[in-house]
Amino acid sequence: MKYPIGIQSFEQIVEDGYIYIDKTDLVYRLTHEGKIYFLSRPRRFGKSLLVSTLKNYYQGHKELFKGLAIEKLEKEWNVHPIFHMDFNGGNFTNASELEGALKEYMERWEKEYGLATNEDLGIGFRFRDVLEAAHKQTGRRAVVLIDEYDKPILDVLDMDSTLEDRHRNVLKAFYSAFKVADAHLQFVLLTGVTKFSQVSVFSGFNQPKDISMDARYETLCGITQEELDSYFAGPIAEMAATNQCTPEEMRQSLKLQYDGYHFSKKMTDIYNPFSLLNALDSTDVRNYWSSSGTPTYLIRLLAHFKENMNELTGKYYPPEEFIDYKADVERPLPMIYQSGYLTIKDYDMRRNRFLLDFPNNEVKNGFLTALVASYLQPKKQLSNWIDDVVDALEAGETDSLCTLFTAFLASIPYTMRRKENETEKERYFQYTFYLIMRLISVYTAYVEKVQSQGRVDCIVETPQYIYIFEFKLDGTADEALKQIEDKGYAREYATDFRKLFRIGAVFSSETGTIGEWKTITGK
């Protein structure tokens, strides 16, 4: 089986015999039930392939759709003039990049339809004239497909407010053509990560229908469980044999790593297609999506991040708090959600609230790694350090754990501990340890676990050992151990066969690392 990894051309996938998940019944519905759409999906989720599929459909390439669902649905196969724009390749941190790209597109289209270039006209009016000419000359209304429409803004978000405003105004003027040229338009689709509806990008024309959370189109991009079982039963069996497990165990491993996205109240499970296809191709479960890079705009936004992830995840939100992006860098939740690092995990119909959490293990690990790098900026190589911590936990080596945590905390620049008052310093250390333990996801880790007599700072469970941590800021390890004893934090493990370690640790606000560490072994 040939996997179309990195291939976004529908015609190449079909002509070269790559596997194609048939979404053309949804394409037919989309093109026949509406006119102007916006679709938000995370990066590498198949938006560009969808655009390519629509382009070939409106070009009347019936032969490419042979055997697909749309072949039986479409009877006319009309050919329409296509205007396809892809902002993926541009570097819009350059001041003139956006205007230059639009100018190049416009000059090409004006030449194609025999129009003289009039640079005195605004870009929106020039595009209006092109759309009108295309309609009159071909007898068919135009189709406009814009891929990653928001990249010109995302590239400079929280970097250059002047250039950000300039790009927003340029795009607003350009999209105004859709309103004045409405009679000449057959279909319009804009794809991207974010919806800038609140900052007037779309205010110059009739608002596109946002299908990002429309239950009818939730599976338009990505791979469902049904599609996985239907298209890839053979490859999963081969992958299971390679990894010395059963096909069902292999399915469960893939599900935990790559499944879990939900794009509507219907809650249909969606797999990340980029990661899933990479895993099937290499017969190895790894972090493909997160390893392909964290968006630079998200890294910049994380610098503003002031919430503990345990306060942000596993929480219900009204839709206005995360669906409509409001371009507020101090409130990054909408961007984190729309970028695919959080997804809907439940819907409370009575209160119209959505539960947000990490979609799967790959995303959780990738996001927390990026957050640690942004928030703490350690000098140590994070992946190697995590491996060493896991080895120490497996071996029950608490002295090694002390050494590892001390070295890691000492590697964080002093400037990252930028809080001034004592309470915020304590919160810094608590958050630091929280991030670290969330990254070490090989074993069960509870942070601030609530028990009958109090809240335990951290408990880590491995197959052989249980670690109960209590931390103090500028206190003593004996005080921390006494709290474990007085509050009965170990009581629930009294009949557990595993060896138990009580660990009292002290954070030093002066040195920024572990000041004292003591361990008591046994129940």
Coordinates of C-alpha atoms in Angstrom, one line a residue:
M1 CA 0.0 0.0 0.0
K2 CA 1.3 3.5 -1.0
Y3 CA 0.8 6.2 1.6
P4 CA 0.4 9.8 0.4
I5 CA 2.6 11.3 3.1
G6 CA 3.3 14.9 2.3
I7 CA 1.3 14.7 -1.0
Q8 CA -1.5 17.3 -1.2
S9 CA -2.3 16.9 -4.9
F10 CA -5.5 14.9 -5.4
E11 CA -4.6 14.1 -9.0
Q12 CA -1.2 12.8 -8.1
I13 CA -2.7 10.5 -5.4
V14 CA -5.2 9.1 -7.8
E15 CA -2.9 8.8 -10.8
D16 CA 0.1 7.3 -8.9
G17 CA -2.0 4.8 -7.0
Y18 CA -1.7 6.1 -3.5
I19 CA -4.4 5.2 -0.9
Y20 CA -7.2 7.8 -0.9
I21 CA -9.9 8.0 1.8
D22 CA -13.1 8.7 -0.1
K23 CA -14.6 11.9 1.2
T24 CA -16.3 12.9 -2.1
D25 CA -19.8 12.3 -0.9
L26 CA -19.1 15.2 1.6
V27 CA -17.5 17.2 -1.2
Y28 CA -20.7 16.8 -3.3
R29 CA -22.9 17.9 -0.3
L30 CA -20.7 20.9 0.4
T31 CA -20.8 22.1 -3.2
H32 CA -24.5 21.7 -3.6
E33 CA -25.8 23.0 -0.2
G34 CA -24.0 26.3 0.2
K35 CA -21.8 28.8 -1.5
I36 CA -19.2 30.6 0.8
Y37 CA -17.5 28.5 3.5
F38 CA -14.8 28.7 6.1
L39 CA -13.1 25.6 7.5
S40 CA -10.7 25.5 10.4
R41 CA -8.6 22.5 11.1
P42 CA -5.1 22.0 12.7
R43 CA -2.0 21.9 10.5
R44 CA -1.3 18.7 8.5
F45 CA -4.9 17.6 8.7
G46 CA -5.7 17.4 5.0
K47 CA -7.0 20.9 4.3
S48 CA -4.8 21.3 1.2
L49 CA -5.9 17.9 -0.1
L50 CA -9.5 19.0 0.3
V51 CA -8.8 22.2 -1.7
S52 CA -7.1 20.1 -4.4
T53 CA -10.0 17.7 -4.6
L54 CA -12.5 20.6 -5.0
K55 CA -10.3 22.2 -7.7
N56 CA -10.3 19.0 -9.7
Y57 CA -14.0 18.6 -9.2
Y58 CA -14.8 22.1 -10.5
Q59 CA -12.3 21.6 -13.4
G60 CA -14.6 18.7 -14.5
H61 CA -11.9 16.0 -14.2
K62 CA -14.5 13.2 -14.0
E63 CA -12.0 10.5 -14.9
L64 CA -10.1 11.2 -11.6
F65 CA -13.2 10.4 -9.6
K66 CA -13.9 7.0 -11.1
G67 CA -15.0 4.6 -8.5
L68 CA -15.5 7.3 -5.8
A69 CA -18.9 8.2 -4.2
I70 CA -19.2 11.4 -6.2
E71 CA -19.2 9.5 -9.5
K72 CA -22.7 8.3 -8.9
L73 CA -23.9 11.6 -7.4
E74 CA -22.7 14.2 -10.0
K75 CA -24.4 14.2 -13.4
E76 CA -23.2 17.4 -15.0
W77 CA -19.5 17.9 -14.3
N78 CA -19.6 21.5 -15.3
V79 CA -16.2 23.3 -15.7
H80 CA -15.8 26.5 -13.8
P81 CA -13.1 29.1 -13.8
I82 CA -10.9 28.4 -10.8
F83 CA -9.0 31.0 -8.7
H84 CA -6.8 29.1 -6.3
M85 CA -4.6 30.9 -3.8
D86 CA -2.2 29.2 -1.4
F87 CA -0.5 31.2 1.3
N88 CA 1.4 28.2 2.7
G89 CA 4.8 29.1 1.1
G90 CA 5.0 32.7 1.9
N91 CA 7.2 34.3 4.6
F92 CA 4.9 37.1 5.7
T93 CA 7.3 38.6 8.2
N94 CA 8.7 40.4 5.2
A95 CA 6.8 43.7 5.0
S96 CA 5.9 43.5 1.3
E97 CA 5.4 39.8 1.0
L98 CA 1.6 39.8 1.1
E99 CA 1.1 42.7 -1.3
G100 CA 3.6 41.0 -3.6
A101 CA 1.8 37.7 -3.6
L102 CA -1.6 39.2 -4.2
K103 CA -0.1 41.4 -7.0
E104 CA 1.4 38.3 -8.7
Y105 CA -1.9 36.4 -8.5
M106 CA -3.8 39.3 -9.9
E107 CA -1.5 40.1 -12.8
R108 CA -1.6 36.4 -13.8
W109 CA -5.4 36.3 -13.8
E110 CA -5.7 39.7 -15.5
K111 CA -3.5 38.4 -18.3
E112 CA -5.5 35.1 -18.6
Y113 CA -8.7 37.0 -19.1
G114 CA -7.4 39.8 -21.2
L115 CA -7.7 42.6 -18.7
A116 CA -5.4 45.6 -18.5
T117 CA -3.6 46.0 -15.2
N118 CA -4.8 49.1 -13.4
E119 CA -2.7 49.6 -10.2
D120 CA -4.7 52.7 -9.3
L121 CA -7.6 50.4 -8.5
G122 CA -7.5 48.7 -5.1
I123 CA -6.7 45.0 -5.0
G124 CA -10.3 44.1 -4.2
F125 CA -11.7 46.0 -7.1
R126 CA -9.1 44.4 -9.5
F127 CA -10.2 40.9 -8.2
R128 CA -13.9 41.9 -8.7
D129 CA -13.1 42.7 -12.4
V130 CA -11.3 39.4 -12.9
L131 CA -14.2 37.4 -11.4
E132 CA -16.7 39.3 -13.6
A133 CA -14.6 38.8 -16.7
A134 CA -14.2 35.1 -16.0
H135 CA -17.9 34.7 -15.6
K136 CA -18.8 36.5 -18.8
Q137 CA -16.1 34.8 -21.0
T138 CA -16.8 31.2 -19.8
G139 CA -20.5 31.4 -19.1
R140 CA -19.8 29.9 -15.7
R141 CA -19.5 31.5 -12.3
A142 CA -16.1 31.5 -10.6
V143 CA -14.8 29.2 -7.9
V144 CA -12.4 30.7 -5.3
L145 CA -10.2 28.4 -3.2
I146 CA -7.9 30.0 -0.6
D147 CA -5.7 27.7 1.4
E148 CA -4.3 28.8 4.8
Y149 CA -5.9 32.3 4.4
D150 CA -4.7 33.3 7.9
K151 CA -0.9 32.6 7.5
P152 CA -0.1 36.3 6.7
I153 CA -1.5 37.3 10.1
L154 CA -0.2 34.3 12.1
D155 CA 3.3 34.8 10.8
V156 CA 3.5 38.2 12.5
L157 CA 1.1 37.6 15.4
D158 CA 2.6 39.0 18.6
M159 CA 5.7 40.0 16.7
D160 CA 4.9 43.2 14.8
S161 CA 1.6 44.9 15.6
T162 CA 2.0 47.4 12.8
L163 CA 2.6 44.7 10.1
E164 CA -0.2 42.6 11.6
D165 CA -2.7 45.5 11.2
R166 CA -1.4 46.1 7.7
H167 CA -1.9 42.5 6.7
R168 CA -5.4 42.5 8.2
N169 CA -6.4 45.6 6.3
V170 CA -4.9 44.3 3.0
L171 CA -6.8 41.0 3.4
K172 CA -10.0 42.9 4.3
A173 CA -9.8 44.9 1.2
F174 CA -9.1 41.8 -0.9
Y175 CA -12.0 39.8 0.5
S176 CA -14.3 42.7 -0.1
A177 CA -14.4 41.6 -3.7
F178 CA -16.6 38.6 -2.7
K179 CA -19.4 41.0 -1.7
V180 CA -19.4 43.2 -4.8
A181 CA -18.8 40.2 -7.1
D182 CA -21.4 37.9 -5.5
A183 CA -23.3 37.4 -8.7
H184 CA -20.2 36.0 -10.4
L185 CA -19.3 33.4 -7.7
Q186 CA -20.3 29.8 -7.7
F187 CA -18.3 28.6 -4.7
V188 CA -15.8 30.0 -2.2
L189 CA -13.8 28.1 0.5
L190 CA -11.3 29.6 2.8
T191 CA -9.2 27.2 5.0
G192 CA -7.0 28.0 7.9
V193 CA -6.3 27.4 11.6
T194 CA -8.0 30.4 13.0
K195 CA -11.1 32.4 12.4
F196 CA -10.4 36.1 12.7
S197 CA -14.1 37.1 12.6
Q198 CA -13.7 39.3 15.6
V199 CA -11.0 41.5 14.0
S200 CA -12.8 42.4 10.8
V201 CA -10.9 40.3 8.3
F202 CA -14.2 39.1 6.9
S203 CA -16.2 42.3 7.5
G204 CA -15.9 43.5 3.9
F205 CA -18.1 40.7 2.5
N206 CA -20.9 38.4 3.4
Q207 CA -19.7 36.3 6.3
P208 CA -18.7 32.8 5.2
K209 CA -20.5 29.9 6.7
D210 CA -18.2 28.5 9.3
I211 CA -18.4 24.7 9.0
S212 CA -15.5 24.0 11.5
M213 CA -18.0 22.6 14.1
D214 CA -20.8 21.5 11.7
A215 CA -21.7 17.9 12.4
R216 CA -22.4 17.3 8.7
Y217 CA -18.8 18.0 7.8
E218 CA -16.8 17.0 10.9
T219 CA -15.2 14.1 9.1
L220 CA -14.3 16.1 6.0
C221 CA -10.6 16.1 7.0
G222 CA -9.0 13.4 9.1
I223 CA -9.6 9.6 9.4
T224 CA -12.5 8.1 11.3
Q225 CA -12.4 4.8 13.2
E226 CA -14.7 3.2 10.6
E227 CA -12.3 4.4 7.8
L228 CA -9.3 3.1 9.7
D229 CA -10.9 -0.4 10.0
S230 CA -12.1 -0.4 6.5
Y231 CA -9.0 0.8 4.6
F232 CA -6.2 -0.3 6.8
A233 CA -7.1 -3.7 8.4
G234 CA -4.2 -5.4 6.5
P235 CA -1.5 -2.8 7.3
I236 CA -2.6 -2.9 11.0
A237 CA -2.2 -6.7 11.1
E238 CA 1.3 -6.4 9.5
M239 CA 2.2 -3.6 12.0
A240 CA 1.0 -5.8 14.9
A241 CA 3.2 -8.7 13.7
T242 CA 6.2 -6.3 13.5
N243 CA 5.5 -5.1 17.0
Q244 CA 4.8 -8.5 18.4
C245 CA 1.3 -7.8 19.5
T246 CA -2.3 -8.6 18.4
P247 CA -4.1 -6.5 15.8
E248 CA -6.5 -5.3 18.5
E249 CA -3.6 -4.3 20.8
M250 CA -2.2 -2.4 17.8
R251 CA -5.5 -0.6 17.2
Q252 CA -5.6 0.4 20.8
S253 CA -2.0 1.7 20.6
L254 CA -2.8 3.8 17.5
K255 CA -6.0 5.1 19.1
L256 CA -4.3 6.3 22.2
Q257 CA -1.6 8.0 20.2
Y258 CA -3.4 9.6 17.3
D259 CA -7.2 9.5 17.8
G260 CA -9.4 11.6 20.0
Y261 CA -10.1 14.8 17.9
H262 CA -13.7 15.9 17.9
F263 CA -15.1 18.7 15.7
S264 CA -18.8 18.8 16.6
K265 CA -21.3 18.0 19.3
K266 CA -21.7 14.7 17.6
M267 CA -18.3 13.7 19.0
T268 CA -17.2 11.4 16.1
D269 CA -13.6 10.3 16.8
I270 CA -11.1 11.6 14.3
Y271 CA -7.5 10.4 13.8
N272 CA -4.7 12.8 12.8
P273 CA -4.1 11.6 9.2
F274 CA -0.5 12.8 9.0
S275 CA 0.6 10.8 12.1
L276 CA -1.5 7.8 11.4
L277 CA -0.2 7.4 7.8
N278 CA 3.3 7.8 9.0
A279 CA 2.9 5.2 11.7
L280 CA 1.4 2.7 9.2
D281 CA 4.1 3.3 6.7
S282 CA 7.0 2.9 9.2
T283 CA 5.1 0.3 11.3
D284 CA 6.2 2.4 14.4
V285 CA 4.2 4.4 16.8
R286 CA 6.0 7.7 17.3
N287 CA 5.3 11.4 17.7
Y288 CA 5.1 12.4 14.0
W289 CA 2.8 15.4 14.1
S290 CA 4.4 17.1 17.1
S291 CA 7.9 16.3 15.8
S292 CA 7.1 18.1 12.5
G293 CA 7.4 21.3 14.4
T294 CA 5.4 23.6 16.7
P295 CA 3.9 26.6 15.0
T296 CA 6.1 29.7 15.6
Y297 CA 3.0 31.8 16.5
L298 CA 2.1 29.3 19.2
I299 CA 5.6 29.4 20.7
R300 CA 5.3 33.2 20.9
L301 CA 1.9 33.0 22.5
L302 CA 3.1 30.5 25.1
A303 CA 5.4 33.3 26.5
H304 CA 2.1 34.9 27.7
F305 CA 0.8 31.7 29.1
K306 CA -0.1 32.3 32.8
E307 CA -2.4 29.3 33.6
N308 CA -1.5 25.9 34.9
M309 CA -2.4 23.3 32.4
N310 CA -4.2 21.4 35.1
E311 CA -6.3 24.5 35.5
L312 CA -6.9 24.7 31.8
T313 CA -7.5 21.1 30.7
G314 CA -10.3 18.9 31.8
K315 CA -12.6 21.9 32.2
Y316 CA -15.9 22.9 30.6
Y317 CA -16.1 26.2 28.6
P318 CA -18.9 28.1 26.8
P319 CA -18.3 28.1 23.0
E320 CA -17.5 31.9 22.9
E321 CA -14.4 31.3 25.1
F322 CA -12.6 29.0 22.6
I323 CA -14.3 28.8 19.2
D324 CA -14.2 32.4 18.0
Y325 CA -10.7 33.8 18.0
K326 CA -10.4 37.3 19.4
A327 CA -6.7 38.0 18.7
D328 CA -5.9 38.4 22.4
V329 CA -2.4 37.1 23.2
E330 CA -3.1 37.3 26.9
R331 CA -5.9 34.7 26.4
P332 CA -4.4 31.9 24.3
L333 CA -7.1 29.3 24.8
P334 CA -8.8 29.8 21.4
M335 CA -5.5 29.5 19.6
I336 CA -4.4 26.4 21.5
Y337 CA -7.8 24.8 20.7
Q338 CA -7.8 25.8 17.0
S339 CA -4.2 24.7 16.5
G340 CA -5.3 21.2 17.6
Y341 CA -3.5 21.0 21.0
L342 CA -6.9 20.8 22.8
T343 CA -10.1 19.3 21.5
I344 CA -13.7 18.7 22.6
K345 CA -14.0 15.7 24.9
D346 CA -17.6 16.1 26.0
Y347 CA -20.6 18.3 25.5
D348 CA -23.1 19.4 28.2
M349 CA -26.3 20.2 26.2
R350 CA -28.2 21.6 29.1
R351 CA -25.5 24.3 29.9
N352 CA -24.1 24.5 26.3
R353 CA -20.6 23.8 27.7
F354 CA -17.7 21.9 26.1
L355 CA -15.1 19.9 27.9
L356 CA -11.6 20.6 26.5
D357 CA -8.6 18.4 27.0
F358 CA -5.6 17.0 25.0
P359 CA -6.9 14.8 22.1
N360 CA -4.3 12.1 22.5
N361 CA -0.8 11.2 23.9
E362 CA 1.1 12.5 21.0
V363 CA -0.4 16.0 21.2
K364 CA -0.1 16.1 25.0
N365 CA 3.6 15.2 25.0
G366 CA 4.3 17.6 22.1
F367 CA 2.4 20.5 23.6
L368 CA 3.9 20.1 27.1
T369 CA 7.4 19.8 25.6
A370 CA 6.9 23.1 23.8
L371 CA 5.4 24.7 26.9
V372 CA 8.4 23.5 29.0
A373 CA 10.8 24.9 26.4
S374 CA 9.0 28.2 26.3
Y375 CA 8.2 28.6 30.0
L376 CA 11.4 27.3 31.5
Q377 CA 14.0 27.4 28.7
P378 CA 16.3 24.7 30.3
K379 CA 19.8 24.2 28.9
K380 CA 19.5 20.4 29.3
Q381 CA 18.3 18.2 26.4
L382 CA 14.7 17.5 27.6
S383 CA 14.2 14.1 25.9
N384 CA 17.4 12.6 27.3
W385 CA 16.6 14.0 30.8
I386 CA 13.1 12.4 30.8
D387 CA 14.6 9.1 29.8
D388 CA 17.0 9.3 32.8
V389 CA 14.1 10.2 35.2
V390 CA 12.1 7.2 33.9
D391 CA 15.1 4.9 34.4
A392 CA 15.5 6.2 38.0
L393 CA 11.8 5.7 38.7
E394 CA 11.9 2.2 37.3
A395 CA 14.9 1.3 39.5
G396 CA 13.7 2.9 42.7
E397 CA 16.7 5.2 42.8
T398 CA 15.5 8.2 44.8
D399 CA 19.1 9.6 45.1
S400 CA 19.4 9.7 41.3
L401 CA 16.0 11.4 41.1
C402 CA 17.2 14.1 43.5
T403 CA 20.3 14.6 41.4
L404 CA 18.3 14.8 38.2
F405 CA 15.8 17.2 39.5
T406 CA 18.4 19.4 41.1
A407 CA 20.4 19.5 37.8
F408 CA 17.4 20.3 35.7
L409 CA 16.1 23.1 37.9
A410 CA 19.6 24.5 38.1
S411 CA 19.7 24.6 34.3
I412 CA 16.8 27.0 34.1
P413 CA 17.9 30.6 33.6
Y414 CA 17.4 32.9 36.6
T415 CA 15.4 35.3 34.4
M416 CA 12.7 32.7 34.0
R417 CA 12.0 33.0 37.8
R418 CA 10.7 36.5 37.2
K419 CA 8.0 36.6 39.9
E420 CA 8.8 38.9 42.8
N421 CA 6.5 38.0 45.7
E422 CA 6.8 34.8 47.8
T423 CA 3.5 33.3 46.7
E424 CA 4.2 33.6 43.0
K425 CA 7.7 32.1 43.6
E426 CA 6.0 29.1 45.2
R427 CA 3.6 28.9 42.2
Y428 CA 6.6 28.9 39.8
F429 CA 8.1 25.8 41.5
Q430 CA 4.8 24.1 41.7
Y431 CA 4.1 24.8 38.0
T432 CA 7.6 23.7 37.0
F433 CA 7.2 20.4 38.8
Y434 CA 3.7 20.0 37.3
L435 CA 5.0 20.4 33.8
I436 CA 7.8 17.9 34.4
M437 CA 5.5 15.2 35.8
R438 CA 3.0 15.7 32.9
L439 CA 5.9 15.1 30.5
I440 CA 6.9 11.8 32.2
S441 CA 3.7 10.1 31.1
V442 CA 5.1 6.6 31.0
Y443 CA 3.7 6.0 34.5
T444 CA 0.6 7.2 36.3
A445 CA 1.3 10.6 37.9
Y446 CA -1.1 12.5 40.1
V447 CA -0.3 16.2 40.7
E448 CA -2.1 17.9 43.6
K449 CA -4.2 14.7 44.2
V450 CA -7.1 15.3 46.5
Q451 CA -7.5 12.9 49.4
S452 CA -9.7 13.0 52.5
Q453 CA -7.3 15.0 54.6
G454 CA -5.6 17.2 52.1
R455 CA -4.1 17.6 48.7
V456 CA -0.9 15.6 47.9
D457 CA 1.7 17.5 45.8
C458 CA 2.5 14.5 43.7
I459 CA 2.2 10.8 43.5
V460 CA 3.9 8.6 40.9
E461 CA 3.0 5.0 40.5
T462 CA 5.1 2.4 38.6
P463 CA 4.7 -1.3 38.4
Q464 CA 7.1 -1.8 41.3
Y465 CA 7.1 1.4 43.3
I466 CA 5.0 4.2 44.6
Y467 CA 6.5 7.7 45.2
I468 CA 4.7 10.3 47.4
F469 CA 6.2 13.7 47.0
E470 CA 5.6 16.7 49.2
F471 CA 7.4 20.0 48.4
K472 CA 8.2 23.1 50.5
L473 CA 9.5 26.4 49.5
D474 CA 12.4 27.5 51.7
G475 CA 11.2 25.1 54.5
T476 CA 12.7 21.8 55.6
A477 CA 12.5 18.2 54.2
D478 CA 11.4 17.1 57.7
E479 CA 8.4 19.4 57.6
A480 CA 7.4 17.9 54.2
L481 CA 7.8 14.4 55.5
K482 CA 5.8 15.2 58.6
Q483 CA 2.9 16.5 56.5
I484 CA 2.8 13.3 54.5
E485 CA 2.6 11.4 57.8
D486 CA 0.1 13.8 59.6
K487 CA -2.2 13.9 56.6
G488 CA -2.1 10.2 56.0
Y489 CA -1.1 10.5 52.3
A490 CA 0.2 6.9 52.2
R491 CA -2.8 5.4 53.9
E492 CA -4.6 4.4 50.6
Y493 CA -1.5 2.3 49.7
A494 CA -1.4 0.3 53.0
T495 CA -2.3 -3.0 51.3
D496 CA -0.5 -2.3 48.1
F497 CA 2.3 -4.8 47.3
R498 CA 4.6 -2.1 45.8
K499 CA 7.4 -0.5 47.6
L500 CA 6.6 2.9 48.8
F501 CA 8.8 6.0 49.1
R502 CA 7.9 9.1 51.0
I503 CA 10.0 12.0 49.6
G504 CA 10.2 15.4 51.3
A505 CA 11.9 18.1 49.0
V506 CA 12.6 21.7 49.5
F507 CA 12.8 24.3 46.7
S508 CA 15.3 27.1 47.4
S509 CA 14.1 30.5 46.2
E510 CA 17.8 31.6 46.5
T511 CA 19.4 29.0 44.3
G512 CA 16.3 28.1 42.2
T513 CA 16.8 24.4 42.6
I514 CA 16.4 21.6 45.2
G515 CA 17.8 22.7 48.6
E516 CA 17.1 19.6 50.6
W517 CA 15.8 16.1 49.8
K518 CA 14.9 13.3 52.2
T519 CA 13.4 9.9 51.6
I520 CA 11.6 7.4 54.0
T521 CA 11.0 3.9 52.7
G522 CA 8.2 1.6 53.7
K523 CA 4.5 1.6 54.6

